[in-house]
Protein backbone atom coordinates (compact mmCIF):
# COMPACT_ATOMS: atom_id res chain seq x y z
CA MET A 1 11.27 -26.88 -6.16
CA ALA A 2 11.96 -25.97 -2.57
CA VAL A 3 10.11 -24.02 0.08
CA HIS A 4 12.10 -21.24 1.68
CA LYS A 5 11.41 -19.72 5.09
CA LYS A 6 12.46 -16.24 6.19
CA PHE A 7 15.09 -16.17 8.92
CA ASN A 8 16.65 -13.45 11.04
CA ARG A 9 20.36 -13.09 11.79
CA ASN A 10 20.11 -15.63 14.58
CA GLY A 11 18.76 -18.23 12.19
CA LYS A 12 15.27 -18.10 13.71
CA THR A 13 12.06 -17.56 11.80
CA ASN A 14 10.75 -14.00 11.99
CA ALA A 15 7.21 -14.04 10.70
CA LEU A 16 5.91 -11.18 12.82
CA GLY A 17 8.72 -8.65 12.93
CA ARG A 18 9.63 -6.55 15.95
CA GLY A 19 6.65 -4.22 15.76
CA LEU A 20 3.81 -6.70 16.05
CA ASP A 21 5.80 -8.77 18.53
CA ALA A 22 5.70 -5.69 20.77
CA LEU A 23 1.92 -5.55 20.56
CA ILE A 24 1.08 -9.22 20.67
CA SER A 25 3.13 -11.53 22.83
CA THR A 26 4.78 -14.42 21.05
CA GLU A 27 6.24 -15.87 24.23
CA SER A 28 5.26 -19.42 25.07
CA VAL A 29 2.52 -19.78 27.67
CA ASN A 30 2.70 -23.58 27.60
CA THR A 31 -0.39 -23.66 25.44
CA GLN A 32 -1.37 -24.56 21.93
CA GLY A 33 -2.09 -22.03 19.20
CA SER A 34 -0.09 -19.39 17.39
CA SER A 35 1.20 -15.97 18.24
CA THR A 36 -1.86 -13.74 18.05
CA ILE A 37 -4.58 -15.80 19.63
CA ASN A 38 -3.69 -18.50 22.15
CA GLU A 39 -5.37 -21.03 24.39
CA VAL A 40 -4.49 -19.79 27.90
CA PRO A 41 -5.14 -21.89 31.03
CA ILE A 42 -7.92 -20.33 33.12
CA ASP A 43 -5.91 -20.68 36.34
CA GLN A 44 -3.26 -18.35 34.85
CA ILE A 45 -5.82 -15.56 34.35
CA GLU A 46 -6.87 -12.99 36.94
CA ALA A 47 -9.40 -10.15 36.93
CA ASN A 48 -8.31 -6.55 36.56
CA PRO A 49 -8.60 -4.92 40.04
CA ASN A 50 -9.41 -1.61 38.31
CA GLN A 51 -12.33 -3.10 36.42
CA PRO A 52 -15.21 -0.60 36.92
CA ARG A 53 -17.78 -3.37 36.81
CA GLN A 54 -17.69 -5.18 40.15
CA GLU A 55 -21.02 -7.03 40.18
CA PHE A 56 -22.12 -9.71 37.72
CA ASP A 57 -25.66 -11.08 37.48
CA GLN A 58 -25.42 -14.73 38.54
CA THR A 59 -28.39 -15.87 36.46
CA ALA A 60 -26.97 -14.24 33.34
CA LEU A 61 -23.56 -15.82 34.04
CA GLU A 62 -25.15 -19.27 34.35
CA GLU A 63 -27.02 -18.76 31.07
CA LEU A 64 -23.76 -17.77 29.37
CA ALA A 65 -22.03 -20.77 30.96
CA ASN A 66 -24.68 -23.10 29.48
CA SER A 67 -24.15 -21.52 26.07
CA ILE A 68 -20.38 -21.98 26.40
CA LYS A 69 -20.88 -25.66 27.27
CA GLN A 70 -22.81 -26.13 24.02
CA ILE A 71 -20.80 -24.12 21.48
CA GLY A 72 -17.72 -22.89 23.35
CA ILE A 73 -16.29 -19.37 23.59
CA ILE A 74 -17.27 -17.30 20.56
CA GLN A 75 -15.24 -14.13 21.17
CA PRO A 76 -11.72 -14.44 22.66
CA VAL A 77 -10.92 -12.47 25.82
CA THR A 78 -8.14 -9.88 25.73
CA LEU A 79 -5.28 -10.27 28.22
CA ARG A 80 -2.00 -8.63 29.12
CA GLN A 81 0.89 -10.64 30.49
CA ILE A 82 1.97 -9.39 33.91
CA ASP A 83 4.34 -12.18 34.94
CA ASP A 84 5.51 -15.63 33.90
CA ASN A 85 2.38 -17.74 33.38
CA LYS A 86 0.23 -14.91 34.74
CA PHE A 87 -2.23 -12.81 32.76
CA GLN A 88 -4.65 -10.00 33.61
CA ILE A 89 -7.94 -9.38 31.84
CA ILE A 90 -8.22 -6.29 29.66
CA ALA A 91 -11.62 -7.25 28.24
CA GLY A 92 -13.86 -10.28 28.75
CA GLU A 93 -14.17 -10.81 32.51
CA ARG A 94 -17.77 -11.95 32.14
CA ARG A 95 -16.72 -14.62 29.60
CA TRP A 96 -13.90 -15.69 31.94
CA ARG A 97 -16.26 -16.06 34.91
CA ALA A 98 -18.85 -17.96 32.86
CA SER A 99 -16.14 -20.26 31.48
CA GLN A 100 -15.14 -21.17 35.02
CA LEU A 101 -18.76 -22.08 35.75
CA ALA A 102 -18.82 -24.13 32.53
CA GLY A 103 -15.75 -26.08 33.69
CA LEU A 104 -13.41 -24.97 30.90
CA GLN A 105 -9.70 -25.46 31.51
CA SER A 106 -8.51 -22.81 29.04
CA LEU A 107 -9.73 -19.81 27.05
CA PRO A 108 -8.94 -18.43 23.59
CA ALA A 109 -7.29 -15.05 24.18
CA TYR A 110 -5.52 -12.18 22.50
CA ILE A 111 -2.35 -11.46 24.51
CA ARG A 112 -0.97 -7.94 24.51
CA THR A 113 1.90 -6.11 26.12
CA ILE A 114 1.87 -2.39 26.86
CA LYS A 115 4.67 -0.27 25.40
CA ASP A 116 5.27 3.32 24.32
CA GLU A 117 2.34 4.20 22.05
CA ASN A 118 4.22 6.40 19.56
CA VAL A 119 6.82 3.72 18.93
CA MET A 120 4.01 1.18 18.80
CA GLU A 121 2.13 3.03 16.08
CA MET A 122 5.21 3.29 13.88
CA ALA A 123 5.93 -0.41 14.38
CA LEU A 124 2.33 -1.37 13.62
CA VAL A 125 2.22 0.59 10.38
CA GLU A 126 5.52 -0.97 9.33
CA ASN A 127 4.34 -4.48 10.09
CA ILE A 128 0.87 -4.14 8.59
CA GLN A 129 2.51 -3.42 5.26
CA ARG A 130 4.44 -6.69 5.41
CA GLU A 131 3.13 -9.49 3.23
CA ASP A 132 3.78 -12.38 5.62
CA LEU A 133 1.31 -11.41 8.35
CA ASN A 134 -1.82 -13.50 8.61
CA ALA A 135 -5.29 -11.95 8.39
CA ILE A 136 -5.93 -11.98 12.15
CA GLU A 137 -2.59 -10.30 12.94
CA ILE A 138 -3.47 -7.53 10.50
CA ALA A 139 -7.00 -7.18 11.91
CA LEU A 140 -5.67 -6.89 15.47
CA ALA A 141 -3.16 -4.26 14.37
CA TYR A 142 -5.91 -2.20 12.74
CA GLU A 143 -8.04 -2.54 15.87
CA HIS A 144 -5.17 -1.36 18.06
CA LEU A 145 -4.64 1.71 15.90
CA LEU A 146 -8.33 2.53 16.27
CA GLU A 147 -8.20 2.07 20.05
CA ARG A 148 -5.23 4.41 20.48
CA ASN A 149 -7.35 7.57 20.57
CA GLN A 150 -10.93 8.65 19.99
CA ASP A 151 -10.07 10.70 16.91
CA MET A 152 -8.76 7.71 14.98
CA THR A 153 -11.20 6.48 12.32
CA GLN A 154 -11.12 3.66 9.79
CA GLU A 155 -10.43 6.25 7.08
CA LYS A 156 -7.38 7.54 8.98
CA VAL A 157 -6.13 4.01 9.62
CA ALA A 158 -6.48 3.23 5.90
CA GLU A 159 -4.53 6.38 5.06
CA LYS A 160 -1.74 5.52 7.51
CA VAL A 161 -1.21 2.01 6.16
CA GLY A 162 -1.81 2.80 2.49
CA LYS A 163 -4.90 0.61 2.15
CA SER A 164 -8.51 1.28 1.16
CA ARG A 165 -11.10 1.81 3.86
CA THR A 166 -13.00 -1.22 2.52
CA ALA A 167 -9.93 -3.41 3.04
CA VAL A 168 -9.54 -2.17 6.63
CA THR A 169 -13.25 -2.78 7.32
CA ASN A 170 -13.10 -6.30 5.91
CA TYR A 171 -10.14 -7.20 8.12
CA LEU A 172 -11.78 -5.74 11.25
CA ARG A 173 -14.94 -7.76 10.59
CA LEU A 174 -12.88 -10.95 10.92
CA LEU A 175 -12.59 -10.28 14.67
CA LYS A 176 -16.34 -10.87 14.95
CA LEU A 177 -15.95 -14.49 13.86
CA PRO A 178 -15.94 -17.32 16.44
CA ALA A 179 -12.56 -18.00 18.02
CA PRO A 180 -12.02 -21.38 16.26
CA VAL A 181 -12.51 -19.69 12.88
CA GLN A 182 -10.00 -16.97 13.78
CA MET A 183 -7.48 -19.60 14.86
CA ALA A 184 -7.91 -21.45 11.55
CA LEU A 185 -7.40 -18.17 9.68
CA GLN A 186 -4.16 -17.35 11.43
CA LYS A 187 -2.88 -20.89 10.91
CA LYS A 188 -3.85 -20.45 7.24
CA GLU A 189 -6.10 -23.48 7.39
CA LEU A 190 -8.87 -21.25 6.04
CA ASP A 191 -8.81 -18.59 3.32
CA MET A 192 -9.94 -15.01 3.74
CA GLY A 193 -12.63 -15.75 1.14
CA HIS A 194 -14.08 -18.52 3.31
CA ALA A 195 -14.12 -16.20 6.32
CA ARG A 196 -15.81 -13.35 4.46
CA ALA A 197 -18.51 -15.75 3.29
CA LEU A 198 -19.11 -16.96 6.86
CA LEU A 199 -19.53 -13.35 8.00
CA SER A 200 -22.69 -13.12 5.90
CA ILE A 201 -24.37 -15.49 8.39
CA ASP A 202 -25.67 -13.87 11.59
CA SER A 203 -25.73 -16.96 13.81
CA PRO A 204 -22.36 -17.82 15.44
CA SER A 205 -23.48 -21.42 15.98
CA ILE A 206 -24.26 -21.88 12.27
CA GLN A 207 -20.97 -20.16 11.39
CA LEU A 208 -19.16 -22.73 13.54
CA LYS A 209 -21.03 -25.69 12.04
CA LEU A 210 -20.36 -24.54 8.49
CA PHE A 211 -16.73 -23.77 9.33
CA ARG A 212 -16.16 -27.29 10.70
CA GLN A 213 -17.92 -28.80 7.70
CA THR A 214 -15.78 -26.66 5.36
CA VAL A 215 -12.54 -27.84 6.96
CA GLU A 216 -13.67 -31.47 7.09
CA LYS A 217 -14.79 -31.61 3.45
CA GLY A 218 -12.37 -29.11 1.99
CA TYR A 219 -15.02 -26.82 0.51
CA SER A 220 -13.91 -24.19 -1.98
CA VAL A 221 -14.67 -20.51 -1.35
CA ARG A 222 -17.31 -20.62 -4.07
CA LYS A 223 -19.06 -23.58 -2.44
CA VAL A 224 -19.10 -21.87 0.97
CA GLU A 225 -20.51 -18.73 -0.63
CA GLU A 226 -23.29 -20.79 -2.24
CA LEU A 227 -24.07 -22.52 1.07
CA CYS A 228 -24.21 -19.17 2.88
CA LYS A 229 -26.53 -17.77 0.22
CA ARG A 230 -28.89 -20.72 0.59
CA ILE A 231 -28.85 -20.47 4.39
CA ASN A 232 -29.62 -16.75 4.23
CA ASN A 233 -32.52 -17.58 1.90
CA GLY A 234 -34.09 -19.74 4.59
CA GLU A 235 -32.63 -23.23 4.02
CA ASP A 236 -31.08 -25.00 6.98
CA LEU A 237 -27.45 -26.13 6.78
CA GLN A 238 -28.30 -29.79 6.25
CA GLU A 239 -30.71 -29.06 3.40
CA ALA A 240 -28.34 -26.55 1.78
CA SER A 241 -25.42 -28.99 2.04
CA ARG A 242 -27.43 -31.81 0.47
CA LYS A 243 -28.38 -29.66 -2.54
CA VAL A 244 -24.89 -28.28 -3.05
CA GLU A 245 -23.26 -31.70 -2.66
CA SER A 246 -25.73 -33.23 -5.12
CA LYS A 247 -25.06 -30.44 -7.59
CA SER A 248 -21.29 -30.90 -7.45
CA LYS A 249 -21.20 -34.68 -7.07
CA LEU A 250 -18.40 -36.30 -9.07
CA PRO A 251 -18.82 -39.42 -11.22
CA GLU A 252 -17.55 -42.54 -9.46
CA GLY A 253 -14.45 -42.77 -11.65
CA PHE A 254 -13.43 -39.25 -10.67
CA ASN A 255 -13.93 -40.05 -6.99
CA VAL A 256 -11.51 -42.94 -7.32
CA LEU A 257 -8.98 -40.66 -8.99
CA LYS A 258 -9.46 -38.04 -6.27
CA GLU A 259 -8.79 -40.61 -3.56
CA ARG A 260 -5.66 -41.80 -5.36
CA LEU A 261 -4.36 -38.23 -5.60
CA SER A 262 -5.17 -37.60 -1.93
CA SER A 263 -3.20 -40.68 -0.96
CA PHE A 264 -0.35 -39.76 -3.29
CA PHE A 265 0.10 -36.25 -1.88
CA ASN A 266 -0.96 -37.21 1.66
CA THR A 267 -3.51 -34.38 1.77
CA LYS A 268 -7.21 -34.07 0.97
CA VAL A 269 -7.16 -33.24 -2.76
CA GLN A 270 -10.30 -31.51 -4.05
CA MET A 271 -11.73 -31.99 -7.53
CA THR A 272 -14.61 -30.42 -9.46
CA CYS A 273 -15.96 -31.46 -12.83
CA ASN A 274 -18.87 -30.23 -14.94
CA ALA A 275 -21.03 -32.14 -17.41
CA ASN A 276 -18.67 -31.28 -20.26
CA GLY A 277 -15.71 -32.90 -18.51
CA ARG A 278 -14.01 -29.63 -17.58
CA GLY A 279 -12.87 -29.24 -14.00
CA ARG A 280 -10.22 -28.31 -11.49
CA ILE A 281 -7.88 -30.13 -9.10
CA SER A 282 -6.92 -28.36 -5.86
CA ILE A 283 -4.14 -29.56 -3.53
CA PRO A 284 -4.52 -27.87 -0.11
CA PHE A 285 -1.83 -27.62 2.57
CA ALA A 286 -2.05 -26.47 6.20
CA SER A 287 1.58 -25.54 6.80
CA GLU A 288 4.91 -24.93 5.10
CA LYS A 289 5.91 -28.44 6.12
CA GLU A 290 2.97 -29.91 4.21
CA LEU A 291 3.73 -27.70 1.20
CA ALA A 292 7.35 -28.84 1.28
CA HIS A 293 6.18 -32.47 1.25
CA ILE A 294 3.91 -31.82 -1.75
CA MET A 295 6.74 -30.14 -3.65
CA GLU A 296 9.11 -33.01 -2.84
CA VAL A 297 6.59 -35.47 -4.25
CA MET A 298 6.22 -33.38 -7.40
CA ASP A 299 10.01 -33.08 -7.76
CA LYS A 300 10.29 -36.88 -7.64
CA MET A 301 7.75 -37.13 -10.45
CA LYS A 302 10.24 -35.42 -12.77
């Protein structure tokens, strides 16, 4: 088998399409990250001179800076590109100022460009209906449609894009997750099911801890849901993890097999097995390149 990418007439990949490219800049800013949420150097960001809020409480900024030092930026700032390597804040000046106090060199940010709104809406609707957009791109598009005018509601957005209101709501809720989780979603390192489970936890710091643990150990959606349920019932993450891990612990022979498969496919293979010997093998991949490698290995097995 082979993995096929979609290309435009110039031979370049075209994952976003012209509509969402117009809303969210895909130009390189000499940073890491993908097209919808990027790590932008702080020295390339400036405040909006038309920002109505001109005074910021220094004590509150220092408290936020201390929080940022401990767990990082939770909610990305929103920027618009005004020149090469120059961005202006649309929303999040307080987070930007506190990040400077915290000594951060870059910030997670949504980058937008401003274009004709009528054309933009048509392009957004067209692109939302595409199947190759990631969850965060879709969520940002829904949010933009809602921000266009005060009369726009989630019901109207759902009607425009041919989706249910519940689906629109679920996508919009993803934008409340910590920035690292959103980045993992758009890179498809995390499933929508994982993200929806994390949303059931109120604490951003616990969300982040469980997210990192999920990526490190390759938890299934069902396991994350069980962990979240235990945490919401009053158990701490460490206690909940111990109980869940003990419950799903594989016999030693299966662990050896799992390690052999992981080495064979060069990815962290997951395996579950119940007392009756029934189970499941999962082979995760973080990119099309990794998937292509897995398929090449399987082709050779023929």
